[in-house]
């Protein structure tokens, strides 16, 4: 089976709206690789059987999206604990799975890489000397995406991270759980503390689904943010959220959510198809056009 086509896919429930097939399909074509990347709807009760039998499904690996990232971590921890990356272990969630040469399950969480790669590239394109040490990052939200963003900034060496969340206890729990990740001091806050927090923030990141098409708006007054602050949003439908628009109007550097989606796909493609792909302007334009058409 040396010439067998290598196949991967994204699994989730629901899965129809995933743009991962478009991203990987672009790279397969760009590199002339005879591979395939599809999407499969997998229910929670089917997940374990699916992951433990990837070859039977004709797959060399897969991406994992909502709501399976945490359960997939548990399944792989039981099946092959040595196959979990340090990042996966730090987050307790995985989004990229591949089989090694012995056919064992391996997994990583590439959301951290995806967010930070895009954040640093965007910020440094405008401010080349931007460095993380000494910075105070304010994260809105305390769910799975907040966990990845927090880990990214902690590992990059920021001084302080504050998690502001509607459910305060969840912010507290996240700060406690991830406290060993770097030198950063981690703090929890309720949403109504944001005006004070923003006055001392160097970076603001929205990791909630607020502001996404079909969701309630994110009502945050960003006027207290200092002039040098950077504002990031991981929502990418619409591409330019109201938060990013407001930040742009103030002349602040902004980082959108689409770049994270594109960059998190890079390590998986390399594992499955053997080539490290690039996030090109052409790929971005392709996915942007799809997002614009879709809403
Ligand atoms: N750009 C990318 O590549 C990328 C990657 C991953 C995720 N995302 C996006 O990130 C968003 C969050 O994903 P997730 O997996 O972190 O979700 P999650 O685990 O369900 O967390 C959702 C967070 O949003 C908060 N929230 C939801 N509705 C709210 C409301 N009405 N008012 C205030 N807070 C509210 C929740 O607060 P409570 O704790 O109080 O419920 C929680 O902190 C989604 O839109 C997802 O599409 C983007």
Coordinates of C-alpha atoms and ligand atoms in Angstrom, one line a residue:
X1 CA 0.0 0.0 0.0
X2 CA 3.0 2.4 -0.5
X3 CA 1.1 4.3 -3.1
X4 CA -2.1 4.5 -1.1
X5 CA -3.7 8.0 -1.0
X6 CA -3.3 9.5 2.5
X7 CA -6.6 10.6 3.9
X8 CA -7.5 12.8 6.9
X9 CA -10.6 14.7 7.9
X10 CA -12.2 16.9 10.5
X11 CA -14.6 15.4 12.9
X12 CA -17.2 17.2 15.1
X13 CA -20.9 17.4 15.8
X14 CA -22.2 19.3 13.9
X15 CA -19.6 19.6 11.2
X16 CA -21.2 21.0 8.0
X17 CA -19.8 24.5 8.5
X18 CA -16.2 23.5 9.0
X19 CA -13.8 25.3 6.7
X20 CA -10.9 22.9 7.3
X21 CA -11.6 20.9 4.1
X22 CA -11.2 24.1 2.1
X23 CA -7.9 24.9 3.8
X24 CA -6.3 21.5 3.5
X25 CA -7.8 21.0 0.0
X26 CA -6.0 24.2 -1.1
X27 CA -2.6 23.0 0.3
X28 CA -3.0 19.5 -1.2
X29 CA -3.6 21.1 -4.6
X30 CA -0.8 23.7 -4.2
X31 CA 1.7 20.9 -3.4
X32 CA 0.4 18.4 -5.9
X33 CA -0.2 15.8 -3.2
X34 CA -2.4 12.9 -4.0
X35 CA -4.2 13.1 -0.6
X36 CA -7.7 13.8 0.6
X37 CA -9.2 15.8 3.4
X38 CA -12.9 15.5 4.2
X39 CA -15.3 16.1 7.1
X40 CA -17.3 13.5 9.1
X41 CA -20.1 14.0 11.5
X42 CA -19.2 11.9 14.6
X43 CA -21.5 11.8 17.6
X44 CA -20.1 11.7 21.2
X45 CA -21.0 8.1 21.6
X46 CA -19.1 7.2 18.4
X47 CA -15.9 9.1 19.2
X48 CA -13.9 6.5 21.0
X49 CA -14.6 3.8 18.4
X50 CA -13.7 6.2 15.7
X51 CA -10.4 7.3 17.1
X52 CA -9.3 3.8 18.1
X53 CA -10.0 2.6 14.5
X54 CA -8.7 5.4 12.3
X55 CA -7.1 2.9 9.7
X56 CA -10.5 1.1 9.4
X57 CA -11.9 4.4 8.4
X58 CA -9.2 4.8 5.8
X59 CA -7.5 7.7 7.8
X60 CA -4.0 8.6 8.8
X61 CA -5.3 11.2 11.2
X62 CA -7.9 13.9 11.8
X63 CA -8.7 17.3 13.2
X64 CA -11.1 17.4 16.2
X65 CA -13.5 20.2 16.7
X66 CA -16.4 21.1 19.0
X67 CA -17.6 19.3 21.2
X68 CA -15.0 16.5 21.2
X69 CA -11.6 18.1 22.0
X70 CA -11.6 17.2 25.7
X71 CA -13.0 13.7 25.4
X72 CA -10.6 13.0 22.6
X73 CA -7.8 13.9 25.0
X74 CA -9.0 11.4 27.6
X75 CA -9.4 8.7 25.0
X76 CA -5.8 9.1 23.7
X77 CA -4.5 9.5 27.2
X78 CA -5.8 6.0 27.9
X79 CA -4.8 4.5 24.5
X80 CA -1.2 5.9 24.3
X81 CA -0.3 8.5 27.0
X82 CA 3.2 8.9 25.4
X83 CA 1.6 10.2 22.2
X84 CA 0.2 13.4 23.8
X85 CA 2.3 16.5 23.2
X86 CA 3.2 18.8 26.1
X87 CA 0.8 21.4 24.8
X88 CA -2.1 18.8 24.7
X89 CA -1.2 17.8 28.3
X90 CA -1.1 21.4 29.5
X91 CA -4.6 22.1 28.0
X92 CA -6.3 18.7 28.5
X93 CA -7.8 19.1 25.0
X94 CA -6.6 18.1 21.5
X95 CA -7.5 19.2 18.0
X96 CA -5.0 17.3 15.8
X97 CA -4.5 13.5 15.8
X98 CA -2.1 11.4 13.7
X99 CA -0.9 7.8 13.6
X100 CA 2.9 7.3 14.0
X101 CA 4.9 4.7 12.1
X102 CA 3.9 2.0 14.5
X103 CA 0.2 2.9 14.1
X104 CA -0.1 4.5 17.6
X105 CA -2.3 7.4 18.2
X106 CA -0.6 10.8 18.7
X107 CA -2.2 14.1 19.4
X108 CA -1.5 17.8 19.8
X109 CA -3.4 21.0 20.5
X110 CA -2.4 23.4 17.7
X111 CA -4.9 26.2 18.7
X112 CA -2.2 27.7 20.9
X113 CA 0.3 27.7 18.0
X114 CA -2.4 29.0 15.6
X115 CA -3.4 31.9 17.8
X116 CA 0.2 33.0 18.8
X117 CA 1.7 32.6 15.3
X118 CA -1.0 34.9 13.8
X119 CA -0.9 37.3 16.7
X120 CA 2.8 37.8 16.7
X121 CA 3.0 38.0 12.9
X122 CA 0.2 40.6 12.7
X123 CA 1.5 42.8 15.6
X124 CA 5.2 42.7 14.5
X125 CA 4.3 43.6 11.0
X126 CA 3.3 46.9 12.4
X127 CA 5.5 47.1 15.5
X128 CA 8.6 45.0 14.9
X129 CA 10.0 45.3 18.4
X130 CA 6.8 44.1 20.2
X131 CA 7.7 41.7 23.0
X132 CA 5.6 39.7 25.4
X133 CA 7.6 40.1 28.7
X134 CA 6.2 42.7 31.0
X135 CA 2.8 42.8 29.3
X136 CA -0.7 42.6 30.9
X137 CA -3.2 40.6 28.8
X138 CA -6.9 40.7 29.5
X139 CA -8.9 37.8 28.1
X140 CA -12.7 37.9 27.9
X141 CA -14.1 34.4 28.3
X142 CA -13.0 31.2 30.2
X143 CA -13.9 28.4 27.8
X144 CA -11.8 26.1 25.6
X145 CA -10.6 28.9 23.4
X146 CA -9.6 31.1 26.4
X147 CA -7.5 28.2 27.7
X148 CA -5.5 28.1 24.4
X149 CA -5.0 31.9 24.3
X150 CA -4.0 32.0 28.0
X151 CA -1.5 29.2 27.4
X152 CA 0.0 31.0 24.4
X153 CA 0.6 34.2 26.2
X154 CA 1.9 32.5 29.4
X155 CA 4.4 30.5 27.4
X156 CA 5.4 33.6 25.5
X157 CA 6.4 35.2 28.8
X158 CA 3.8 37.9 29.6
X159 CA 3.9 39.3 33.1
X160 CA 0.2 39.2 34.0
X161 CA -3.0 37.7 32.5
X162 CA -6.5 38.5 33.7
X163 CA -9.5 36.4 32.7
X164 CA -12.8 38.3 32.8
X165 CA -15.8 36.0 32.5
X166 CA -19.6 36.1 32.9
X167 CA -19.3 33.1 35.3
X168 CA -16.6 34.3 37.6
X169 CA -16.0 30.8 39.1
X170 CA -15.0 29.5 35.7
X171 CA -12.4 32.3 35.4
X172 CA -11.1 31.4 38.8
X173 CA -10.8 27.7 38.0
X174 CA -9.0 28.4 34.7
X175 CA -6.5 30.7 36.5
X176 CA -5.9 28.0 39.1
X177 CA -5.5 25.1 36.6
X178 CA -3.1 26.9 34.3
X179 CA -1.1 28.7 37.0
X180 CA 2.1 26.6 36.4
X181 CA 2.5 27.4 32.7
X182 CA 4.9 30.3 32.8
X183 CA 6.0 33.2 34.9
X184 CA 2.7 35.1 34.4
X185 CA 0.5 35.8 37.4
X186 CA -3.0 34.7 36.5
X187 CA -6.1 36.5 37.8
X188 CA -9.8 36.2 37.5
X189 CA -12.3 39.0 37.3
X190 CA -16.0 39.6 36.7
X191 CA -17.1 41.3 33.4
X192 CA -18.0 44.5 35.2
X193 CA -14.4 45.0 36.3
X194 CA -13.4 45.5 32.6
X195 CA -13.3 49.3 32.5
X196 CA -10.6 49.4 35.3
X197 CA -8.8 46.4 33.8
X198 CA -8.6 47.9 30.3
X199 CA -6.9 51.0 31.6
X200 CA -4.0 48.8 32.6
X201 CA -4.1 46.4 29.6
X202 CA -1.5 46.0 26.8
X203 CA -3.6 43.4 25.0
X204 CA -7.3 42.6 25.0
X205 CA -8.6 39.3 23.5
X206 CA -12.2 38.3 23.0
X207 CA -12.5 34.5 23.3
X208 CA -16.3 34.3 23.7
X209 CA -18.7 33.7 20.8
X210 CA -20.2 37.2 21.4
X211 CA -20.1 39.3 18.3
X212 CA -20.3 36.3 16.0
X213 CA -23.1 36.5 13.4
X214 CA -26.3 35.2 15.1
X215 CA -24.9 35.8 18.6
X216 CA -25.5 38.7 20.9
X217 CA -23.0 41.6 20.5
X218 CA -20.0 42.0 22.8
X219 CA -20.7 45.1 24.7
X220 CA -17.3 46.4 25.9
X221 CA -16.3 50.0 26.0
X222 CA -12.7 50.0 24.8
X223 CA -12.1 53.7 25.4
X224 CA -10.0 53.1 28.6
X225 CA -7.4 51.0 26.6
X226 CA -4.1 52.8 26.3
X227 CA -2.9 54.0 22.8
X228 CA -0.4 51.2 22.4
X229 CA -2.9 48.4 23.2
X230 CA -3.5 45.5 20.8
X231 CA -7.1 44.1 20.3
X232 CA -7.7 40.6 19.1
X233 CA -10.9 38.7 18.5
X234 CA -11.0 35.0 17.8
X235 CA -14.5 35.3 16.2
X236 CA -14.1 35.2 12.4
X237 CA -17.7 35.4 11.2
X238 CA -17.9 38.3 10.4
X239 CA -14.3 38.8 9.5
X240 CA -14.2 42.2 11.1
X241 CA -16.2 42.1 14.3
X242 CA -17.7 45.2 15.9
X243 CA -14.9 45.0 18.5
X244 CA -12.2 45.1 15.9
X245 CA -14.0 47.9 14.1
X246 CA -14.1 50.0 17.2
X247 CA -10.4 49.3 17.9
X248 CA -9.5 50.2 14.3
X249 CA -11.4 53.5 14.6
X250 CA -9.3 54.2 17.7
X251 CA -6.1 53.5 15.7
X252 CA -5.2 50.4 17.8
X253 CA -3.5 47.4 16.2
X254 CA -6.1 44.6 15.6
X255 CA -5.7 40.9 15.1
X256 CA -8.6 38.9 13.6
X257 CA -9.8 35.4 14.2
X258 CA -9.4 34.0 10.7
X259 CA -5.6 33.9 11.0
X260 CA -5.8 31.6 14.0
X261 CA -8.0 29.2 12.1
X262 CA -5.6 29.1 9.1
X263 CA -2.4 28.8 11.2
X264 CA -3.7 26.0 13.5
X265 CA -4.1 23.9 10.4
X266 CA -0.4 24.0 9.5
X267 CA 1.1 21.4 12.0
X268 CA -1.7 18.8 11.1
X269 CA -1.1 19.0 7.4
X270 CA 2.6 18.5 8.0
X271 CA 2.0 15.4 10.1
X272 CA -0.4 13.8 7.6
X273 CA 1.0 14.8 4.3
X274 CA 4.8 15.4 5.0
X275 CA 5.0 19.0 3.8
X276 CA 4.9 22.1 6.1
X277 CA 2.4 24.4 4.3
X278 CA 2.2 28.2 4.3
X279 CA -0.6 30.5 5.1
X280 CA -0.6 32.5 1.9
X281 CA -2.6 35.6 0.9
X282 CA -4.3 33.4 -1.7
X283 CA -5.5 30.9 0.9
X284 CA -6.7 33.7 3.2
X285 CA -8.6 35.3 0.3
X286 CA -10.3 32.0 -0.6
X287 CA -11.6 31.4 3.0
X288 CA -12.5 35.1 3.3
X289 CA -14.6 34.9 0.2
X290 CA -16.4 31.8 1.6
X291 CA -17.1 33.5 4.9
X292 CA -18.4 36.6 3.1
X293 CA -20.7 34.4 0.9
X294 CA -21.9 32.4 3.8
X295 CA -23.6 35.1 5.9
Ligands
LIG1 N1 -10.5 31.5 15.3 C1 -10.4 30.2 15.6 O1 -9.6 29.5 15.0 C2 -11.2 29.7 16.8 C3 -10.8 28.6 17.5 C4 -11.5 28.1 18.6 C5 -12.7 28.7 18.9 N2 -13.1 29.8 18.2 C6 -14.4 30.5 18.5 O2 -14.3 30.9 19.9 C7 -15.6 31.0 20.5 C8 -15.6 30.3 21.8 O3 -15.3 29.0 21.7 P1 -15.1 28.0 23.0 O4 -14.8 26.7 22.5 O5 -14.1 28.7 24.0 O6 -16.5 28.0 23.7 P2 -16.9 27.6 25.2 O7 -15.9 26.7 25.8 O8 -18.4 27.3 25.1 O9 -16.8 29.1 26.0 C9 -17.7 30.1 25.7 C10 -17.3 31.4 26.5 O10 -18.1 32.4 26.1 C11 -18.8 33.0 27.2 N3 -20.2 33.4 26.8 C12 -21.0 32.7 25.9 N4 -22.2 33.4 25.8 C13 -22.0 34.5 26.6 C14 -22.9 35.6 26.9 N5 -24.1 35.7 26.3 N6 -22.4 36.6 27.7 C15 -21.2 36.5 28.2 N7 -20.3 35.5 28.0 C16 -20.8 34.5 27.2 C17 -18.9 31.8 28.2 O11 -19.1 32.4 29.5 P3 -19.7 31.4 30.7 O12 -18.5 30.7 31.2 O13 -20.2 32.4 31.6 O14 -20.7 30.5 30.1 C18 -17.5 31.2 28.0 O15 -16.5 32.0 28.7 C19 -16.5 30.4 19.5 O16 -17.2 31.4 18.8 C20 -15.6 29.6 18.5 O17 -16.1 29.6 17.2 C21 -12.4 30.3 17.1

